[in-house]
PDB file of C-alpha atoms and ligand atoms in Angstrom:
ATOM      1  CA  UNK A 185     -21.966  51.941 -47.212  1.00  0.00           C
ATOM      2  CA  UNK A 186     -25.400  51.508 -46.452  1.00  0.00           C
ATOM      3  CA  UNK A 187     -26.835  53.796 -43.016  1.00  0.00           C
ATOM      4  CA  UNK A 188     -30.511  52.031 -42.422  1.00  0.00           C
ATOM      5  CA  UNK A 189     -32.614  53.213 -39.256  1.00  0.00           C
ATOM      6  CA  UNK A 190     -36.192  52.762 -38.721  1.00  0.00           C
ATOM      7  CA  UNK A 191     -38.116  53.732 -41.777  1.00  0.00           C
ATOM      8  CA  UNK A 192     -36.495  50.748 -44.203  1.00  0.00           C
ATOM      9  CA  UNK A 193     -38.643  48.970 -42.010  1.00  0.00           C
ATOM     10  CA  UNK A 194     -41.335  50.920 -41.618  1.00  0.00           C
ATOM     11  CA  UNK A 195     -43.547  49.413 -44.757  1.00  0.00           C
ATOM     12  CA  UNK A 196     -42.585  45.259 -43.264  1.00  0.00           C
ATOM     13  CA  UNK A 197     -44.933  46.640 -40.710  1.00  0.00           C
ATOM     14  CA  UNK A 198     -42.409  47.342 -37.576  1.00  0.00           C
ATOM     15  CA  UNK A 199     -43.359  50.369 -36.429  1.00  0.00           C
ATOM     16  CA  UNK A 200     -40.461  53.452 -36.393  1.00  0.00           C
ATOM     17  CA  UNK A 201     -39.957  55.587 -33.632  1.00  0.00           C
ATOM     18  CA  UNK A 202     -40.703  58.853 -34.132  1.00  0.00           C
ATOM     19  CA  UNK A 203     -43.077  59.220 -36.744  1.00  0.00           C
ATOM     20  CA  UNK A 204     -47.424  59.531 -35.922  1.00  0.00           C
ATOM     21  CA  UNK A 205     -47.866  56.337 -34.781  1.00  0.00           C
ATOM     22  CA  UNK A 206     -44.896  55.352 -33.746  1.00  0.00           C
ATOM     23  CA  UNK A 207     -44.118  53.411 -30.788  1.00  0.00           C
ATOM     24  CA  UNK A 208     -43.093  56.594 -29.035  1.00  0.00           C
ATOM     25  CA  UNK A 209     -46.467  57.994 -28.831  1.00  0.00           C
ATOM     26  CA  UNK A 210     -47.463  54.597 -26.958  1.00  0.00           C
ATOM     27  CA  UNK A 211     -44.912  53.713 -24.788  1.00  0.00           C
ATOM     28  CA  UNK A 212     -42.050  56.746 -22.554  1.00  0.00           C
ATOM     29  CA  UNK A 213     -38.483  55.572 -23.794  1.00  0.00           C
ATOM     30  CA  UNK A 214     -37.957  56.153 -20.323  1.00  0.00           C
ATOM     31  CA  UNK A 215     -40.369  53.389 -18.547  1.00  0.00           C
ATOM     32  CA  UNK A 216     -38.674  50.821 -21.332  1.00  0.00           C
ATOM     33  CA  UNK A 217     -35.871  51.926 -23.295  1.00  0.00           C
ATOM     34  CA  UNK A 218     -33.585  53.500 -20.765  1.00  0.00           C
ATOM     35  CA  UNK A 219     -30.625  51.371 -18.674  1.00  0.00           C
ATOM     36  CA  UNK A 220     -32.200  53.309 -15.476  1.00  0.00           C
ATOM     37  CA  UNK A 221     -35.515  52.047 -16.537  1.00  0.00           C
ATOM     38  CA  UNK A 222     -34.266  48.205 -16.717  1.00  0.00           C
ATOM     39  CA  UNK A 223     -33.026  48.690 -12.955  1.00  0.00           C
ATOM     40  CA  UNK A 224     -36.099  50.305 -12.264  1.00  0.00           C
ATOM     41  CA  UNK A 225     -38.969  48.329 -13.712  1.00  0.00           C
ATOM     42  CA  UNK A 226     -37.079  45.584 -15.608  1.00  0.00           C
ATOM     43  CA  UNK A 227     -40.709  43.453 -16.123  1.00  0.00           C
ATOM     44  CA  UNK A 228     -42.490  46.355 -18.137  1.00  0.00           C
ATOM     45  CA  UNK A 229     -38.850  46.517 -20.165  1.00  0.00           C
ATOM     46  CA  UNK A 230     -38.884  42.829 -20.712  1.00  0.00           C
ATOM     47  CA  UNK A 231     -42.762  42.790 -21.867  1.00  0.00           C
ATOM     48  CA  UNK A 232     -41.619  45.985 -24.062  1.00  0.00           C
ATOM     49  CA  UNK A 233     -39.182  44.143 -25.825  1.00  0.00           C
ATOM     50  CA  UNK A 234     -40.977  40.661 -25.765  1.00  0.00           C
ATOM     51  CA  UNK A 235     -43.846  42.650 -27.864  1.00  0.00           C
ATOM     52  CA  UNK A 236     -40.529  44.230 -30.183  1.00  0.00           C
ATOM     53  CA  UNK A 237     -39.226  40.471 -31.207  1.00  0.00           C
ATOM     54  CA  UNK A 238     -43.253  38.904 -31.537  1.00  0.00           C
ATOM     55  CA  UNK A 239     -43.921  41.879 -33.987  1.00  0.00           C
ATOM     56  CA  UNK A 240     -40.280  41.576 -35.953  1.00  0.00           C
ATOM     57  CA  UNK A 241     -40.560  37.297 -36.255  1.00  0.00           C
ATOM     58  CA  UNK A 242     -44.222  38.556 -37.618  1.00  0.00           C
ATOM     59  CA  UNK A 243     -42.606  40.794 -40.512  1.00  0.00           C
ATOM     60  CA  UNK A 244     -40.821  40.088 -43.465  1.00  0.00           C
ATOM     61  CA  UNK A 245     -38.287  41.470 -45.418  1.00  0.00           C
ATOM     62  CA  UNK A 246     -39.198  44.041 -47.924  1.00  0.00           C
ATOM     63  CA  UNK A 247     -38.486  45.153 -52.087  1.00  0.00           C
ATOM     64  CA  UNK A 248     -35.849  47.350 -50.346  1.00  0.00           C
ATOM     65  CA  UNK A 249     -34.278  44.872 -48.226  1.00  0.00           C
ATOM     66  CA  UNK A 250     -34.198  42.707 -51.139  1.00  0.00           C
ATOM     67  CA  UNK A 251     -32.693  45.180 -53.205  1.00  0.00           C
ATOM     68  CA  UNK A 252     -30.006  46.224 -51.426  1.00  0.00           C
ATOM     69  CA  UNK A 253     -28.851  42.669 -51.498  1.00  0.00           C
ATOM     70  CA  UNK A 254     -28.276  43.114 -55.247  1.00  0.00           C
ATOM     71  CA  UNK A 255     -26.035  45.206 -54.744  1.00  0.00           C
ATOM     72  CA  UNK A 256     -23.196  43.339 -53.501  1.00  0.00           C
ATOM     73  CA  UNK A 257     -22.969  42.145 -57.525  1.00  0.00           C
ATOM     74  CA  UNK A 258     -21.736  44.638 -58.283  1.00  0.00           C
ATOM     75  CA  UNK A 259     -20.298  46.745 -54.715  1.00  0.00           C
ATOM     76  CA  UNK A 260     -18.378  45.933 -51.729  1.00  0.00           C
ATOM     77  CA  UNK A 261     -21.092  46.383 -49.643  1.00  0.00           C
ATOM     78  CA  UNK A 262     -21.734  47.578 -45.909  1.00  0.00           C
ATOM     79  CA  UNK A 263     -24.595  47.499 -44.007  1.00  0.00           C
ATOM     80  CA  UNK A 264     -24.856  49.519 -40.554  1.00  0.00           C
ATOM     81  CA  UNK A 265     -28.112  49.229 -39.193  1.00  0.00           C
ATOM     82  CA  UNK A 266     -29.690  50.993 -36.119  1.00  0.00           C
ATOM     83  CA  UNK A 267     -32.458  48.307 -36.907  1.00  0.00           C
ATOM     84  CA  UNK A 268     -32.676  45.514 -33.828  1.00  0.00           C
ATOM     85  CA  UNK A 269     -34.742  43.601 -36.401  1.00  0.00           C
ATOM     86  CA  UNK A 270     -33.072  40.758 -38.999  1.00  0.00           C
ATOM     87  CA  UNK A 271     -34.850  41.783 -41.936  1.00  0.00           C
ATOM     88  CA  UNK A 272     -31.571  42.826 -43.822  1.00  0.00           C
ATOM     89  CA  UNK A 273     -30.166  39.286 -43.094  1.00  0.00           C
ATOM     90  CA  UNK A 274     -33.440  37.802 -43.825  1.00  0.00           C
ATOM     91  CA  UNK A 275     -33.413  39.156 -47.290  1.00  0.00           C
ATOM     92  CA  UNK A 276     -29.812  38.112 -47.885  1.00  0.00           C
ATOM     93  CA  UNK A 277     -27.808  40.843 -47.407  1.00  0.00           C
ATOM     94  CA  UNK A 278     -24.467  39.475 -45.892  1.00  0.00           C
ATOM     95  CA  UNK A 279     -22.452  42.075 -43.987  1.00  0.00           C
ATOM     96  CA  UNK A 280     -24.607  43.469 -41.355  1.00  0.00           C
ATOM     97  CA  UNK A 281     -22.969  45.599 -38.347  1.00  0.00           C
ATOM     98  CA  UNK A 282     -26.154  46.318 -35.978  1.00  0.00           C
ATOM     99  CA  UNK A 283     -25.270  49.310 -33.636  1.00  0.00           C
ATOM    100  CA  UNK A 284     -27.862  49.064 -31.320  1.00  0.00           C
ATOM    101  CA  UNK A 285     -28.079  45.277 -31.045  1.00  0.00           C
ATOM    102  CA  UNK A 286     -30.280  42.845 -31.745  1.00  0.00           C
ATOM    103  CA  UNK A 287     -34.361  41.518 -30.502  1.00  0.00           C
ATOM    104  CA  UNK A 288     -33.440  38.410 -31.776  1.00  0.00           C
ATOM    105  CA  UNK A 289     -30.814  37.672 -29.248  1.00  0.00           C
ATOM    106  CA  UNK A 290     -30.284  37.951 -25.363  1.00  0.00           C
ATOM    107  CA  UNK A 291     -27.121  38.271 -23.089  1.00  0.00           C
ATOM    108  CA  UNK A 292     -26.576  38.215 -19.344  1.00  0.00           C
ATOM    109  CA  UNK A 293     -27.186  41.711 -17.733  1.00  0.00           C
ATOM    110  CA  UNK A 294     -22.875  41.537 -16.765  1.00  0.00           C
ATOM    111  CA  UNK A 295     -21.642  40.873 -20.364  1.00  0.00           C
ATOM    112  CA  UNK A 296     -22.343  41.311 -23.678  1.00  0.00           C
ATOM    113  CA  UNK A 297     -19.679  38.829 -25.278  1.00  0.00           C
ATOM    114  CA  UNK A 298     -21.812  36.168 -25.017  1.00  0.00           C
ATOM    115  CA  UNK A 299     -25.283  35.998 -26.762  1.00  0.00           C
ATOM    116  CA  UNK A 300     -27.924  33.649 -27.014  1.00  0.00           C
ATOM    117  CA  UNK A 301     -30.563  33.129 -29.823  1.00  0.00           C
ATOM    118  CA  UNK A 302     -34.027  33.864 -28.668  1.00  0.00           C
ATOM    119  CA  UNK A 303     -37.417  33.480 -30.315  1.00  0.00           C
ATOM    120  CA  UNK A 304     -39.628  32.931 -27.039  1.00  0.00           C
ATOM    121  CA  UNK A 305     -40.339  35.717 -24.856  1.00  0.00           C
ATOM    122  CA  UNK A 306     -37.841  36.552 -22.006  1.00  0.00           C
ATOM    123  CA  UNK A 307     -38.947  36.893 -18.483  1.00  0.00           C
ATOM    124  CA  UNK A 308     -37.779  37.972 -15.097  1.00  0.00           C
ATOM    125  CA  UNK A 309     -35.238  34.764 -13.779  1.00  0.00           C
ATOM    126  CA  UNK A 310     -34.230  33.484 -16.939  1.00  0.00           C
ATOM    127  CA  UNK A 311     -30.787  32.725 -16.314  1.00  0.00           C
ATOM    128  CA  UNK A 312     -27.610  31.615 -17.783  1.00  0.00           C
ATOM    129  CA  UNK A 313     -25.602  28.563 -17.025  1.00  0.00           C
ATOM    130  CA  UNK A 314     -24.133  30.287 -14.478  1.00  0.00           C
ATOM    131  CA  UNK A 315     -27.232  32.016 -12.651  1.00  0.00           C
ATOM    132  CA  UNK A 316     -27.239  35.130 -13.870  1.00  0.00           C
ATOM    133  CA  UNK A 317     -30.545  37.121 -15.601  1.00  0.00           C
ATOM    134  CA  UNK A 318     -30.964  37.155 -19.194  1.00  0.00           C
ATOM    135  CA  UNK A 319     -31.395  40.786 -21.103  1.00  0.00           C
ATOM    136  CA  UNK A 320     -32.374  41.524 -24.308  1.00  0.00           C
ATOM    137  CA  UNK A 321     -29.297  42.196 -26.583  1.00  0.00           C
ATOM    138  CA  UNK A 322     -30.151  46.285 -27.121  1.00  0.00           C
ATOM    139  CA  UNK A 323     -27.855  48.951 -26.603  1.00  0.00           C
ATOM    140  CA  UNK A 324     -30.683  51.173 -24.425  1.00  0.00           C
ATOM    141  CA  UNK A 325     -30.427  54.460 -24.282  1.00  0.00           C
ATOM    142  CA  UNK A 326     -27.806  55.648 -21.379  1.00  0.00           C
ATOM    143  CA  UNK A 327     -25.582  52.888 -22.416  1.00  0.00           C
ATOM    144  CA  UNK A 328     -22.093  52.797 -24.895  1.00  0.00           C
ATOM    145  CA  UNK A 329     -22.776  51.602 -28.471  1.00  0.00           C
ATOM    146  CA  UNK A 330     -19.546  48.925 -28.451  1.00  0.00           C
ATOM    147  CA  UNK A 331     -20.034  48.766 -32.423  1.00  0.00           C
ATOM    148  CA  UNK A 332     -19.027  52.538 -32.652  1.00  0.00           C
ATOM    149  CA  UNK A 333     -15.236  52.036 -33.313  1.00  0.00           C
ATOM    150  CA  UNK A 334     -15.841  49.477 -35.896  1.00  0.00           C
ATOM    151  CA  UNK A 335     -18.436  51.427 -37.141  1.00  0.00           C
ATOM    152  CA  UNK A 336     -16.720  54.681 -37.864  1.00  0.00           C
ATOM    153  CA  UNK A 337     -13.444  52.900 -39.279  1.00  0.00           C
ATOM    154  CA  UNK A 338     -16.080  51.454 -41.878  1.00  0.00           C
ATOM    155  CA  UNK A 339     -17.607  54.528 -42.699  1.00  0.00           C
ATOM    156  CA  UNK A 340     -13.967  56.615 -43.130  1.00  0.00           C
ATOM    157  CA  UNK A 341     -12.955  54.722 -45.724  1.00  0.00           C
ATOM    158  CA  UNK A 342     -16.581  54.196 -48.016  1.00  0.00           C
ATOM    159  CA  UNK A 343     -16.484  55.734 -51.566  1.00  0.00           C
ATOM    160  CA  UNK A 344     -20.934  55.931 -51.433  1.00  0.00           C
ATOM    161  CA  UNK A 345     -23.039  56.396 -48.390  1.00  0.00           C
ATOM    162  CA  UNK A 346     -26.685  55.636 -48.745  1.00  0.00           C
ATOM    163  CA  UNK A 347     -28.481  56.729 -45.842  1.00  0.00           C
ATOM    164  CA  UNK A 348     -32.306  55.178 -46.004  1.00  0.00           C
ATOM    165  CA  UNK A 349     -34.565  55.701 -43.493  1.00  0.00           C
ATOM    166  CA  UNK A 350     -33.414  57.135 -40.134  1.00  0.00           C
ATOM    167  CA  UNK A 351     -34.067  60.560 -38.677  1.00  0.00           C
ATOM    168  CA  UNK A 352     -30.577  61.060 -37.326  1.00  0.00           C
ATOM    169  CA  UNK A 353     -31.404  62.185 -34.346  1.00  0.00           C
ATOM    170  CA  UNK A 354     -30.086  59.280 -32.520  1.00  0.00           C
ATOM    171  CA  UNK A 355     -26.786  59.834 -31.256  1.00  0.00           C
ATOM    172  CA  UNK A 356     -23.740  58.520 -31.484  1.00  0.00           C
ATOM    173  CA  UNK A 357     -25.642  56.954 -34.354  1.00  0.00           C
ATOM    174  CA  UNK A 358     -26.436  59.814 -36.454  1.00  0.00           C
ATOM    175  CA  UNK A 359     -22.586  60.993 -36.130  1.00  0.00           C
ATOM    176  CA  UNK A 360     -21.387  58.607 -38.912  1.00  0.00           C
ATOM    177  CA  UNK A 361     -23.425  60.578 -41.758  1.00  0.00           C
ATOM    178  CA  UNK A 362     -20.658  62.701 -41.455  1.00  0.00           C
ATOM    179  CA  UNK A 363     -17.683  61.510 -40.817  1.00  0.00           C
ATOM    180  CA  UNK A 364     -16.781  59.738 -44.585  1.00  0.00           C
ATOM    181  CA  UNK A 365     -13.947  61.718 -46.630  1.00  0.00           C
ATOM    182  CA  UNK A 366     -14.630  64.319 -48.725  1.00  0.00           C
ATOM    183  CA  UNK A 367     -14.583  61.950 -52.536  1.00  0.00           C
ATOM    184  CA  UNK A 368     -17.858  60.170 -50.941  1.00  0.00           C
ATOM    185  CA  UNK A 369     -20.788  60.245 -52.582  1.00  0.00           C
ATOM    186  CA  UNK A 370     -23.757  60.672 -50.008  1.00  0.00           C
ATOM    187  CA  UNK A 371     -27.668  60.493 -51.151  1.00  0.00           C
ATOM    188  CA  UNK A 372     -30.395  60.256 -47.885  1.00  0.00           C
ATOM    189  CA  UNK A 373     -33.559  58.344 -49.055  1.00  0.00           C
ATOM    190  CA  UNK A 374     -36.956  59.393 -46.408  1.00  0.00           C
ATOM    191  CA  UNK A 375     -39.881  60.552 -46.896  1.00  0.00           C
ATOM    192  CA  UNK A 376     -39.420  63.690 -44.657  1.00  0.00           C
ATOM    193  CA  UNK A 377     -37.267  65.995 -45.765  1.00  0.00           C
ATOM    194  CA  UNK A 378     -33.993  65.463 -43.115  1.00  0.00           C
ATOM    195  CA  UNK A 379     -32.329  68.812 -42.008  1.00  0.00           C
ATOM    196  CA  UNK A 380     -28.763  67.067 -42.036  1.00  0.00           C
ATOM    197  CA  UNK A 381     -25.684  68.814 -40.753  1.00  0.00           C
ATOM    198  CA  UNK A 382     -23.888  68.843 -44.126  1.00  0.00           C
ATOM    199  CA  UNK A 383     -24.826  70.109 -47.682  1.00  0.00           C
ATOM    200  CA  UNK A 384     -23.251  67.555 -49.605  1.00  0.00           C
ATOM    201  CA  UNK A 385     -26.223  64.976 -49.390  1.00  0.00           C
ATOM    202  CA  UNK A 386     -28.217  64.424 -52.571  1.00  0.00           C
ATOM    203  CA  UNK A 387     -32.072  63.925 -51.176  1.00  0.00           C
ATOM    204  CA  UNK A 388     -34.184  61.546 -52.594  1.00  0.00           C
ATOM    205  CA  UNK A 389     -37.790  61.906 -50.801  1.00  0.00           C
ATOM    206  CA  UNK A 390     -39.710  58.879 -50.607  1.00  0.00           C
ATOM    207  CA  UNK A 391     -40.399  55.408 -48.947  1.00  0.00           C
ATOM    208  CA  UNK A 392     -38.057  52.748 -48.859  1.00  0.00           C
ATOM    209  CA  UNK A 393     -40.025  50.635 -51.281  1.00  0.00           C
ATOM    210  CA  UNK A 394     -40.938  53.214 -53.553  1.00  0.00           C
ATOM    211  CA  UNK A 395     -37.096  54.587 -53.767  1.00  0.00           C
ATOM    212  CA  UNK A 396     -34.592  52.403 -53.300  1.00  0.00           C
ATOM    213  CA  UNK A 397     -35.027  50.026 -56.127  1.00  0.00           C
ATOM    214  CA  UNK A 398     -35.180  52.653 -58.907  1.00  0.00           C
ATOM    215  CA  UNK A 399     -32.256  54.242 -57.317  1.00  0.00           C
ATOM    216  CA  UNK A 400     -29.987  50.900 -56.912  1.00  0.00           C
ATOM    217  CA  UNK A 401     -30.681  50.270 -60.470  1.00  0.00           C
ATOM    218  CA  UNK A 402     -29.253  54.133 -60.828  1.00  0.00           C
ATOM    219  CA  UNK A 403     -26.255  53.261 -58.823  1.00  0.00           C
ATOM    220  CA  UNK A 404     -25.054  50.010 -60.536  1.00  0.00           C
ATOM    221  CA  UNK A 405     -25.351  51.434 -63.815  1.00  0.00           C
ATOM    222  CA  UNK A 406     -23.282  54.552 -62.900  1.00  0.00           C
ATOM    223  CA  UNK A 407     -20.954  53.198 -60.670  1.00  0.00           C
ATOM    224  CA  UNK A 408     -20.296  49.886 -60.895  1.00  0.00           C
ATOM    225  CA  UNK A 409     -16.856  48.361 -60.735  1.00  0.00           C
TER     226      UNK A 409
HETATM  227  P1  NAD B 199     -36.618  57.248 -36.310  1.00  0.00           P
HETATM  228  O1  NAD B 199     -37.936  56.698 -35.882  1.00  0.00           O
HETATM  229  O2  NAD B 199     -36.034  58.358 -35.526  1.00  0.00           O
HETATM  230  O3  NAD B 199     -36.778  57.781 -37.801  1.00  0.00           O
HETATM  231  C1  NAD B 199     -37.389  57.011 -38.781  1.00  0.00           C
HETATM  232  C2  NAD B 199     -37.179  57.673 -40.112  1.00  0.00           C
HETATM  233  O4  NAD B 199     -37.740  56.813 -41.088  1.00  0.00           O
HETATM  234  C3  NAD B 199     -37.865  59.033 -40.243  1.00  0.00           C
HETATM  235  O5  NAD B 199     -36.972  59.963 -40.807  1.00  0.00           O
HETATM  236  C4  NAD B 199     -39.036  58.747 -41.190  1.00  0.00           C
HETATM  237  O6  NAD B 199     -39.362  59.841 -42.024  1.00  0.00           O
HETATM  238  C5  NAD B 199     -38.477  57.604 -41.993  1.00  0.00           C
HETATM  239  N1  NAD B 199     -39.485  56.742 -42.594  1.00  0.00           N
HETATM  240  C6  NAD B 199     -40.759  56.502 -42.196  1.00  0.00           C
HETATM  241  N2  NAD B 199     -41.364  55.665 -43.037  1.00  0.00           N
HETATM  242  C7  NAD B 199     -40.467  55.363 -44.004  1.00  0.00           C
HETATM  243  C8  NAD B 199     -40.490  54.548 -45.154  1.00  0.00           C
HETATM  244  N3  NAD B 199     -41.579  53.855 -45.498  1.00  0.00           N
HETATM  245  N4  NAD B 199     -39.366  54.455 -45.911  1.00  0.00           N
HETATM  246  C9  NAD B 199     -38.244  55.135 -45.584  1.00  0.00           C
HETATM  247  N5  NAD B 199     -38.160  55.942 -44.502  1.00  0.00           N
HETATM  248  C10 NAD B 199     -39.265  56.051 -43.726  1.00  0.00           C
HETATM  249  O7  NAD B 199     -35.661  56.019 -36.456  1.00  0.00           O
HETATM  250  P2  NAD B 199     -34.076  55.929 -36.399  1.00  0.00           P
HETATM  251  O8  NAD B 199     -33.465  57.150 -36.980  1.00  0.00           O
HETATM  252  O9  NAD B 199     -33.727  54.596 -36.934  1.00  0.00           O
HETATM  253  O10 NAD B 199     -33.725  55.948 -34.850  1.00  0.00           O
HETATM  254  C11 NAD B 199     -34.552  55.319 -33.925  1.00  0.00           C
HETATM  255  C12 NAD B 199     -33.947  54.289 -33.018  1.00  0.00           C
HETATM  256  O11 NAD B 199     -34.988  53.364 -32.810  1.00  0.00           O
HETATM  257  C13 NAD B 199     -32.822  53.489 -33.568  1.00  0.00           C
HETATM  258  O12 NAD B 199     -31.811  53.597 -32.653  1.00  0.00           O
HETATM  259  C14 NAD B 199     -33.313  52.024 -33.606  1.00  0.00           C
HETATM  260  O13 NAD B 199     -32.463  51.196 -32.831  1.00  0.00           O
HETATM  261  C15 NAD B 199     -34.627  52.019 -32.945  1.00  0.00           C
HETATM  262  N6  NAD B 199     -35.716  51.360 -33.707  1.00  0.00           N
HETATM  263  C16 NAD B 199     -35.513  50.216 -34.441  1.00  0.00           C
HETATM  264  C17 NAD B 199     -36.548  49.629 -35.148  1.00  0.00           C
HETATM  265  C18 NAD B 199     -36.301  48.363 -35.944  1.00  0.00           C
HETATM  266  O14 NAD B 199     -35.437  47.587 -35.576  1.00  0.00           O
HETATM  267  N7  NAD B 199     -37.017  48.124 -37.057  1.00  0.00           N
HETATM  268  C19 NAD B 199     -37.820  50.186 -35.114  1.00  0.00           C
HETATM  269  C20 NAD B 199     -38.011  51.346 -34.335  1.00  0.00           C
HETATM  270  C21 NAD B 199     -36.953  51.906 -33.660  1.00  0.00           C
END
């Protein structure tokens, strides 16, 4: 079970969240990432988001996206993703469960069960068949993650968690670090060093590209089916 956020991302050039120079420090999450801010302002939220999707079709996929994709040689593997970006499916990897939806697809603002692929930017009466205003397929802050469920049934039952990448301080994100039974492995691959709420993690402080494929090659030889 793979738990990506932000950072595996980071060094495609998509900027993460919370760290100096991330997108926080340029834009309030609650002018454009908020469901009150949509109602509110929904053209500064659209232009937000329009800017998100221009600078993830820009990026590519990275030596740990790629790598990860090795693994499923030799692992049943999960991805869950907090990422709205593609770049694990760009690289190959072929079970992706995105919690927090996806830039590179839009919905009407009443439902979520139907989505559309978009690479163009998406503007204020851009409709459906059936007249109603395209949103950007992201679960926004204020709003239920619908993956959740499906999400923490997948996590219960993983024998390795891999978190890479994400500060967990998104929430109900952030919960699923925790949540696996007690035979599960669990390593958390950043940079920082990330207070988690558990002692069981095995740290690995780095980037994404620098850490991952070293420890993937680690993993296949010592666990591999
Ligand atoms: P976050 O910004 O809170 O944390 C990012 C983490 O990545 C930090 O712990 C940081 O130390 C680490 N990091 C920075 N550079 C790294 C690197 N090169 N390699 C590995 N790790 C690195 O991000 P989050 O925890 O994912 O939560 C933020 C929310 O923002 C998520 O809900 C997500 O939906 C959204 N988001 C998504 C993207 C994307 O799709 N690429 C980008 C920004 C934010």
């Amino acid at each position: 079970m793979i738990l990506s956020g932000a950072g595996i991302s980071a060094e495609s050039g998509i900027n993460t969240f919370r760290d100096s120079g991330g997108l926080w420090e340029k834009y309030d999450i609650n002018e454009v990432a908020t469901i009150d801010a949509w109602h509110k302002n929904p053209s500064l939220v659209l232009e937000f988001y329009n800017s998100r999707r221009k600078q993830v079709l820009n990026a590519q996929p990275n030596l740990a996206h790629f790598k990860l994709v090795e693994l499923e040689a030799y692992f049943d593997v999960q991805i869950i993703t907090q990422n709205i970006d593609d770049l694990h499916e760009r690289a190959g990897s072929t079970n992706v469960l995105h919690l927090h939806g996806e830039i590179l697809k839009s919905r009407s603002v009443s439902s979520d069960k139907e989505l559309f692929a978009i690479e163009q930017d998406l503007k204020l009466g851009d409709k459906t068949e059936k007249g109603e205003q395209l949103r950007p397929h992201i679960v926004w802050f204020g709003e239920e993650v619908p993956a959740m469920t499906q999400a923490e049934l997948m996590v219960r039952s993983c024998d390795i968690l891999v978190v890479i990448g994400t500060s967990l301080n998104v929430y109900p994100a952030a919960g699923l670090a925790y949540i696996c039974s007690n035979h599960a492995k669990k390593y958390i691959i950043d940079p920082q060093k990330i207070t988690t709420q558990s002692d069981d993690f095995i740290a690995i402080q780095g980037t994404a590209v620098d850490s991952v494929p070293s420890f993937i090659e680690e993993l296949i030889t010592n666990h591999s089916k």
